C-alpha positions as semicolon CSV with decimal commas, in nm:
position;residue;x (nm);y (nm);z (nm)
1;M;-0,793;0,524;0,980
2;T;-1,141;0,535;0,872
3;E;-1,023;0,853;0,699
4;L;-0,774;0,686;0,491
5;W;-0,992;0,360;0,349
6;D;-1,267;0,627;0,253
7;R;-1,033;0,793;0,093
8;I;-0,913;0,487;-0,157
9;A;-1,249;0,341;-0,146
10;A;-1,358;0,667;-0,331
11;S;-1,099;0,656;-0,546
12;A;-1,082;0,328;-0,660
13;E;-1,477;0,253;-0,650
14;T;-1,485;0,007;-0,366
15;D;-1,560;-0,049;-0,013
16;A;-1,371;0,082;0,283
17;D;-1,266;-0,298;0,406
18;T;-1,135;-0,398;0,075
19;A;-0,943;-0,044;0,077
20;K;-0,819;-0,149;0,424
21;T;-0,729;-0,486;0,317
22;A;-0,588;-0,341;-0,050
23;V;-0,346;-0,118;0,180
24;G;-0,268;-0,380;0,401
25;H;-0,157;-0,625;0,142
26;I;0,068;-0,317;-0,064
27;L;0,266;-0,229;0,234
28;S;0,316;-0,604;0,362
29;Y;0,502;-0,614;0,012
30;M;0,730;-0,347;0,035
31;Q;0,800;-0,470;0,405
32;S;0,868;-0,822;0,280
33;E;1,090;-0,701;-0,039
34;S;1,323;-0,415;0,153
35;S;1,517;-0,425;0,407
36;D;1,517;0,047;0,370
37;P;1,458;0,189;0,692
38;A;1,268;0,399;0,481
39;V;0,998;0,135;0,441
40;A;0,919;0,072;0,810
41;K;0,901;0,459;0,897
42;M;0,651;0,478;0,618
43;I;0,443;0,178;0,771
44;A;0,491;0,325;1,154
45;E;0,401;0,721;1,017
46;T;0,096;0,624;0,847
47;P;-0,195;0,598;1,107
48;G;-0,343;0,267;1,038
49;A;-0,134;0,062;0,807
50;A;-0,058;-0,202;1,130
51;D;-0,387;-0,277;1,184
52;A;-0,426;-0,264;0,740
53;M;-0,134;-0,514;0,750
54;A;-0,339;-0,756;1,028
55;A;-0,639;-0,710;0,833
56;S;-0,421;-0,857;0,532
57;G;-0,358;-1,159;0,725
58;E;-0,005;-1,351;0,646
59;S;0,087;-1,339;0,284
60;D;0,311;-1,535;0,097
61;Y;0,488;-1,317;-0,163
62;S;0,811;-1,515;-0,321
63;G;0,618;-1,446;-0,633
64;G;0,732;-1,081;-0,613
65;I;0,482;-0,791;-0,746
66;M;0,264;-1,087;-0,965
67;A;0,176;-1,233;-0,612
68;L;0,092;-0,909;-0,469
69;G;-0,123;-0,852;-0,812
70;A;-0,266;-1,163;-0,730
71;K;-0,381;-1,097;-0,406
72;L;-0,521;-0,738;-0,497
73;M;-0,674;-0,913;-0,771
74;G;-0,858;-1,160;-0,533
75;L;-1,042;-0,874;-0,377
76;G;-1,202;-0,816;-0,627
77;L;-0,957;-0,538;-0,807
78;D;-0,877;-0,447;-1,127
79;M;-0,561;-0,294;-1,245
80;G;-0,645;0,049;-1,247
81;Q;-0,839;0,033;-0,947
82;I;-0,510;-0,073;-0,781
83;R;-0,323;0,254;-0,911
84;S;-0,610;0,429;-0,792
85;A;-0,556;0,265;-0,411
86;A;-0,171;0,300;-0,457
87;E;-0,132;0,620;-0,549
88;E;-0,366;0,727;-0,241
89;L;-0,196;0,529;0,010
90;V;0,153;0,773;-0,125
91;A;-0,083;1,012;-0,096
92;Y;-0,168;0,981;0,206
93;S;0,173;0,864;0,352
94;K;0,337;1,131;0,218
95;S;0,120;1,381;0,435
96;T;0,175;1,189;0,732
97;A;0,562;1,028;0,705
98;G;0,741;1,280;0,489
99;E;0,756;1,289;0,081
100;D;1,113;1,188;0,162
101;T;1,052;0,886;0,367
102;V;0,752;0,796;0,108
103;N;0,968;0,831;-0,228
104;Q;1,258;0,640;-0,054
105;A;1,042;0,363;0,067
106;I;0,939;0,370;-0,282
107;Q;1,253;0,370;-0,439
108;S;1,401;0,059;-0,270
109;V;1,107;-0,155;-0,408
110;P;1,221;-0,114;-0,779
111;A;0,904;-0,379;-0,904
112;L;0,661;-0,153;-0,692
113;A;0,810;0,213;-0,816
114;P;0,646;0,144;-1,167
115;F;0,298;0,123;-1,064
116;V;0,334;0,452;-0,807
């Protein structure tokens, strides 16, 4: 979904491919950390989410939020860029999956909630 990648790339001052991979890592982390159906619904109803997750490859998040941070920093993103990417993803997902669904999905991953 070019619109989302371009939106995140502009906000996080990175390129669209990095934005897509970052989104894939964030969503994969959420999926690995929560069994709440809201996460699956958010992923299903966010255009491009499945492609982003596939682009990020298989990831091990056994280190929790720190493992996610390491993956995102490994893409060359700093903390400000990571926050911008996450905020844009959340805003976009709210417009497609609904605010209640996205809020519930985020709340189901306590370690992620302070960052978005």
